[in-house]
Short mmCIF file of C-alpha atoms and ligand atoms in Angstrom, two decimals:
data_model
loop_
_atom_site.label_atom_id
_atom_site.label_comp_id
_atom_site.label_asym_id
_atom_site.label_seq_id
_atom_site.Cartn_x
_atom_site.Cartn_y
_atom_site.Cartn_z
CA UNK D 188 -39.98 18.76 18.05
CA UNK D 189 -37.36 18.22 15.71
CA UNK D 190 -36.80 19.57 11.70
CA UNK D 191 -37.55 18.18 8.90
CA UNK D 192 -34.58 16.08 7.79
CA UNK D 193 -34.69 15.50 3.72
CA UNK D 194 -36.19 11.96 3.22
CA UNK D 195 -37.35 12.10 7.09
CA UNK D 196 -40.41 14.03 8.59
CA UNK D 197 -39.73 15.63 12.10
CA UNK D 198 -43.03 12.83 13.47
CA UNK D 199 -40.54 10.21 11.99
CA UNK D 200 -37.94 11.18 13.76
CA UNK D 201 -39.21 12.64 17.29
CA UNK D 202 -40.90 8.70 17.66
CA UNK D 203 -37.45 7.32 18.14
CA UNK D 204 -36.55 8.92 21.41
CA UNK D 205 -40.48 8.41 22.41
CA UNK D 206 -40.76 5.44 25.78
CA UNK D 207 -40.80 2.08 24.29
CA UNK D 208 -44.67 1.83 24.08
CA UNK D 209 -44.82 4.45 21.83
CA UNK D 210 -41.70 4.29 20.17
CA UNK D 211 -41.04 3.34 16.40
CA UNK D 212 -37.59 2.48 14.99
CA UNK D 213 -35.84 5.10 12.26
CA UNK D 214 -37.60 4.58 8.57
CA UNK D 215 -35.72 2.78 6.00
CA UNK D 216 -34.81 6.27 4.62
CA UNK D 217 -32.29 7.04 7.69
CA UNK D 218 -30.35 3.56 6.22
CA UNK D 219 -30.03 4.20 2.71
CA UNK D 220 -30.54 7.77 1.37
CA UNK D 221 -27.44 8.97 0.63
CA UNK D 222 -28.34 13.21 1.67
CA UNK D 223 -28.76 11.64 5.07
CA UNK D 224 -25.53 9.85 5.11
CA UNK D 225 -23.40 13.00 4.07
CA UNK D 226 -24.94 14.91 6.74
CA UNK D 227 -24.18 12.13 9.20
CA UNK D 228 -20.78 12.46 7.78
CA UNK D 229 -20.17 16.23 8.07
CA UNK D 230 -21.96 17.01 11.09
CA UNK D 231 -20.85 13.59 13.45
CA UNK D 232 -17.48 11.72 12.13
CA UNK D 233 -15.25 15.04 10.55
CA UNK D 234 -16.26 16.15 14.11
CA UNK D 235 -15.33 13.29 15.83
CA UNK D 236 -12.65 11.43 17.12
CA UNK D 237 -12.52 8.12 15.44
CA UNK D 238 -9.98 5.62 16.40
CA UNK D 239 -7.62 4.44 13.30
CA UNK D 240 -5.24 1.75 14.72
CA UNK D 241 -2.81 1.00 17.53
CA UNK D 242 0.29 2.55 18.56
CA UNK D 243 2.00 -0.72 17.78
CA UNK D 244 0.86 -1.28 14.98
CA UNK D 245 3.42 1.74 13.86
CA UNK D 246 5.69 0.75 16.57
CA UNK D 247 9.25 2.26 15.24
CA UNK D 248 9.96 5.52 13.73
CA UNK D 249 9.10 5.54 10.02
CA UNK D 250 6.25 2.57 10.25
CA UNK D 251 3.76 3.80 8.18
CA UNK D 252 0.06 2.75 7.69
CA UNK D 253 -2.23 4.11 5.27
CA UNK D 254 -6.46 4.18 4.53
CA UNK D 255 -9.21 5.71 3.39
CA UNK D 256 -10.83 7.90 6.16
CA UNK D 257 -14.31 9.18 5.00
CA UNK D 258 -13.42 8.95 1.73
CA UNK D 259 -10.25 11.04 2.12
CA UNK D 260 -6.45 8.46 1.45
CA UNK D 261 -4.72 9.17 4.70
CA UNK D 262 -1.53 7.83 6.53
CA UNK D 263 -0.76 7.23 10.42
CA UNK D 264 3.25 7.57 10.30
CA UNK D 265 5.70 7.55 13.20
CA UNK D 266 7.82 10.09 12.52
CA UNK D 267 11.28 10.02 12.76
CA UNK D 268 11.21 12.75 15.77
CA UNK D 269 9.30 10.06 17.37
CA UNK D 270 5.56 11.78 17.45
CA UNK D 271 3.19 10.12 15.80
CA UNK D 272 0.67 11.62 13.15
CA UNK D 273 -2.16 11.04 10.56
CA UNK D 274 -1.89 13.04 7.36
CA UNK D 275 -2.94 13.07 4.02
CA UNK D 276 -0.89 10.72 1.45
CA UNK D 277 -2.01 13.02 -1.40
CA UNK D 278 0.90 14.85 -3.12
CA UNK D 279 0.33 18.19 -3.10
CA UNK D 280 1.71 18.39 -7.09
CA UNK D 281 -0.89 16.85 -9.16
CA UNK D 282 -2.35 14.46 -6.33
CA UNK D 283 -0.71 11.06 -7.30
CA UNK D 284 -0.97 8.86 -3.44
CA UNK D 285 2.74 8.84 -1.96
CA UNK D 286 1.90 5.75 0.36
CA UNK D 287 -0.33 2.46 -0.10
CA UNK D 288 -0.51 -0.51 1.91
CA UNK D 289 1.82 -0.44 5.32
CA UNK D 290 6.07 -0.19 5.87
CA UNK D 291 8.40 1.09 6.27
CA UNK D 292 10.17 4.61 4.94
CA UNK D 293 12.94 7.19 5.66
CA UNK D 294 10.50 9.20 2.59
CA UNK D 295 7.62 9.36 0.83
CA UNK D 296 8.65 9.69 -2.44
CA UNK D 297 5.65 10.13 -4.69
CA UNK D 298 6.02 7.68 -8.16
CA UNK D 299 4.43 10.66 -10.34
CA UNK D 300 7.19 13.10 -10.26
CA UNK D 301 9.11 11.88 -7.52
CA UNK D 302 8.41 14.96 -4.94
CA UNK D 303 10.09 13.42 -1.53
CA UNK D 304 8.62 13.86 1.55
CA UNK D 305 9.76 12.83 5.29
CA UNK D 306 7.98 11.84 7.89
CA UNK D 307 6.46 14.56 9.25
CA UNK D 308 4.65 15.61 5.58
CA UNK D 309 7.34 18.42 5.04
CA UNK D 310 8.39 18.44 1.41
CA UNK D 311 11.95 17.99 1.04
CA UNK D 312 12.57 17.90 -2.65
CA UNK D 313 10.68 18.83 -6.02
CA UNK D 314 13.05 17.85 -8.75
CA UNK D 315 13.77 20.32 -11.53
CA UNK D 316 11.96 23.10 -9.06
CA UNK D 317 14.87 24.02 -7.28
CA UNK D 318 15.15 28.10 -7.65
CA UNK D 319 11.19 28.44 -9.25
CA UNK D 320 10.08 31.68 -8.79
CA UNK D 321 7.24 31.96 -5.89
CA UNK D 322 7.94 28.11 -5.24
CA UNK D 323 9.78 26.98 -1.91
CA UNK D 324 9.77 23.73 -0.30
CA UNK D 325 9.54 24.47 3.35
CA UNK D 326 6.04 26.13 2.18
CA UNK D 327 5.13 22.71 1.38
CA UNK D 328 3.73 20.23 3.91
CA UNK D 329 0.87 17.15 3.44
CA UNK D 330 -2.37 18.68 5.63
CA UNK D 331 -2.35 17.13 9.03
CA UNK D 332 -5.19 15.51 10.62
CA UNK D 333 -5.40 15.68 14.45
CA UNK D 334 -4.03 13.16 16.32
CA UNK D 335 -4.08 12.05 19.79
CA UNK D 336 -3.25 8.72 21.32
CA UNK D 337 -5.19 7.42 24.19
CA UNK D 338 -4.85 4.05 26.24
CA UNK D 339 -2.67 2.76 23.05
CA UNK D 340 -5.18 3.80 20.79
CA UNK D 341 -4.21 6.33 17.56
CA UNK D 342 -7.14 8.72 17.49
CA UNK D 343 -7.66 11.60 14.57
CA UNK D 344 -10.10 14.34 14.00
CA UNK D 345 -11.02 16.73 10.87
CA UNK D 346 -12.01 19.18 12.38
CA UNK D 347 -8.84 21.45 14.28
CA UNK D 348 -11.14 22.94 16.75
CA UNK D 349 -12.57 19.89 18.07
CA UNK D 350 -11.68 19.71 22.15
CA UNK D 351 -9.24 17.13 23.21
CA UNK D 352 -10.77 13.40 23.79
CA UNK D 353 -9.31 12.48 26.64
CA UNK D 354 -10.94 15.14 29.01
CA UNK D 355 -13.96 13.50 27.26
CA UNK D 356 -13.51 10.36 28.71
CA UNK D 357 -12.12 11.02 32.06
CA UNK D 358 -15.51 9.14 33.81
CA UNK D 359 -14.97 5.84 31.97
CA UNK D 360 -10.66 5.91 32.89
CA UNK D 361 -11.54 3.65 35.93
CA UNK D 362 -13.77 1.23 34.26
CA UNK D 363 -11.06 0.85 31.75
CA UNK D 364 -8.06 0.64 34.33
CA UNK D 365 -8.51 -3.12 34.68
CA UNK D 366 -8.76 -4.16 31.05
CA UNK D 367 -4.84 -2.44 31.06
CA UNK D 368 -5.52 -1.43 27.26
CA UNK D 369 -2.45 0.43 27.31
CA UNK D 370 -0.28 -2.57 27.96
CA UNK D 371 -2.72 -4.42 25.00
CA UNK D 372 -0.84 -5.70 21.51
CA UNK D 373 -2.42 -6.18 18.00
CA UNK D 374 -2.32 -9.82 17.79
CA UNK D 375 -4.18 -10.62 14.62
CA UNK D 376 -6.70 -8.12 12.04
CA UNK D 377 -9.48 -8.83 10.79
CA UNK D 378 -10.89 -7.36 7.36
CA UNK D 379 -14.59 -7.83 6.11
CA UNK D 380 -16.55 -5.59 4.15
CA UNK D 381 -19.11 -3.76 5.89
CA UNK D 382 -21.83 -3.31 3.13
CA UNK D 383 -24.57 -1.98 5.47
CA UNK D 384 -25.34 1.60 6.84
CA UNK D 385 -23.49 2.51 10.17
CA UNK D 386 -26.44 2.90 12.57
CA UNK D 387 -27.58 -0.64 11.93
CA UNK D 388 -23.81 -1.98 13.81
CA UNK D 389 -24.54 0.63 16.40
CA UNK D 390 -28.03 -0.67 17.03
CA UNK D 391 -27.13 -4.32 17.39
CA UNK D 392 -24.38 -2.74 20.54
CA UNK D 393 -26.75 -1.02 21.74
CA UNK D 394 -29.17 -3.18 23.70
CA UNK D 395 -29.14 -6.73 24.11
CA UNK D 396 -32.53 -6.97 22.46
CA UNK D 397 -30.62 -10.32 20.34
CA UNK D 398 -29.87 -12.17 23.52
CA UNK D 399 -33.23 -13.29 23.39
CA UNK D 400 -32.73 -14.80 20.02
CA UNK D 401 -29.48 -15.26 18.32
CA UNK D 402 -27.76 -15.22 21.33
CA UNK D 403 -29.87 -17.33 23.39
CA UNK D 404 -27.66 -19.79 24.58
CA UNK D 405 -24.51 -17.59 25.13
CA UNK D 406 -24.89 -14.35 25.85
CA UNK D 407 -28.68 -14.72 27.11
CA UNK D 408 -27.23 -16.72 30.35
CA UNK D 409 -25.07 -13.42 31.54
CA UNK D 410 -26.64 -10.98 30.12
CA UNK D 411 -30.18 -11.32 29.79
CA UNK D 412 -32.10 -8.50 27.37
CA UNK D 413 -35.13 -8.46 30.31
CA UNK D 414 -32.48 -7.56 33.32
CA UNK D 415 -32.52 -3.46 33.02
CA UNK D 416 -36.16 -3.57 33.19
CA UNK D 417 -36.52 -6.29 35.87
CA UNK D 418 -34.23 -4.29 38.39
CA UNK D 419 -36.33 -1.15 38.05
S1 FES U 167 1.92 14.12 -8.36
FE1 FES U 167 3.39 13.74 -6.87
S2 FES U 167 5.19 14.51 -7.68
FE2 FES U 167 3.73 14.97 -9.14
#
C-alpha cells in the first residue's frame, strides 16, 4: 500500500501496478496538478541523469550551447582545457544570463555589468571591483552541474551525490554496441513544443498498445501489441 499523494488517494495509485484485469490507468490528477508535478520534479529529474545534447554538437573548445533545464538557464560549454561541462549562465552579480542561443566564445562576458567569465565558469574580471574589500575573483565561479558523457551523449545531474550513470547501464552496453552511437553525428534538430504532461510521452513508449490502431499498418506488421502475451 502506498501514501496518500496530494490530489491522489493511495487505492488510486496502488491500481496502476495491479495485473491488467484489475488494473486502472493514473487519474487525470497525476497529468495536470501542478503539487504532483514539482514532486515529480524534485524527487525523479534533479536526481536524475537527463541527457542535454551531443558531444558534437559542442565539438571545439569554446562551443557553447545554452537551455532551460527544469526551469533553471544553463549552458553545456567545451572548455578551453578541453573537458566539457554544464553550468549555470546566471551571473553571479545581479543575475543578468551571460549566454543565449549557441557559439562560440573565448568569455562570457555578461551585458549587465560586463563581469567576464571563461570557460570553465571561473570569474576573471569584475570591473571597478578590483581591490574591494572581502571581494576576490578566484572566489567566484558559475555553480556546476554534473556532467558525464556516455556513448556521445552529454549527460548532467543536480544532485552531486547522485552515482555515476554509466555503471548504471553496464547491462544494456552490448545491446547498444551495434547501433555504434558513439561514432553517431547530429544531422538535423528538431524543435516542437511539448504542451502535455511527461508521463503521457512515456506511456505511448511504453507498450505498443497503438500498434493496434494508429500504427496498424506500420509498426503493427513487426511489432505486434498481442506478441508478449502470445509467447507466454
Ligand atoms: S549582472 Fe552580470 S555583471 Fe552585473
Amino acid at each position: 500500500m502506498t501514501q496518500d499523494l496530494p490530489g491522489l488517494s493511495a487505492d488510486e495509485t496502488d491500481r496502476v501496478a495491479r495485473l491488467l484485469e484489475e488494473a486502472a490507468t493514473l487519474p487525470p490528477a497525476a497529468y495536470i496538478l501542478d503539487d504532483i508535478f514539482e514532486r515529480e520534479t524534485e524527487r525523479m529529474f534533479r536526481k536524475s541523469w537527463l541527457p542535454l545534447a551531443r558531444v558534437d554538437q559542442v565539438a571545439k573548445p569554446g562551443d557553447f550551447l545554452a537551455m532551460d533545464l527544469l526551469g533553471r538557464p544553463v549552458m553545456i560549454v567545451h572548455g578551453q582545457d578541453g573537458e566539457i561541462r554544464v553550468m549555470s549562465r546566471t551571473c553571479l552579480h545581479r543575475a543578468a544570463q551571460v549566454a543565449e542561443g549557441n557559439g562560440n566564445r573565448k568569455l562570457f562576458t555578461c551585458p549587465y555589468h560586463a563581469w567576464s567569465y571563461d570557460t570553465a565558469g571561473q570569474l576573471l574580471r569584475a570591473p571597478l571591483l578590483e581591490g574591494a574589500e572581502d571581494f576576490s575573483e578566484p572566489d567566484c565561479r558559475l555553480p556546476q552541474v554534473r556532467t558525464e558523457i556516455w556513448q556521445g551523449f552529454i549527460l548532467a545531474n543536480f544532485d552531486p551525490d547522485a552515482a555515476p550513470f554509466a555503471p548504471q547501464v553496464t547491462t544494456f552496453e552490448t545491446y547498444f554496441e551495434k547501433f555504434r552511437l558513439v561514432d553517431m553525428a547530429v544531422v538535423r534538430t528538431l524543435a516542437y513544443a511539448s504542451d502535455w504532461n511527461w508521463k503521457v510521452l512515456v506511456e505511448n513508449f511504453m507498450e505498443a498498445y497503438q500498434h493496434i490502431g494508429v500504427h496498424q499498418e506500420t509498426l503493427e506488421h513487426s511489432y505486434h501489441a498481442r506478441l508478449p502475451r502470445a509467447r507466454q
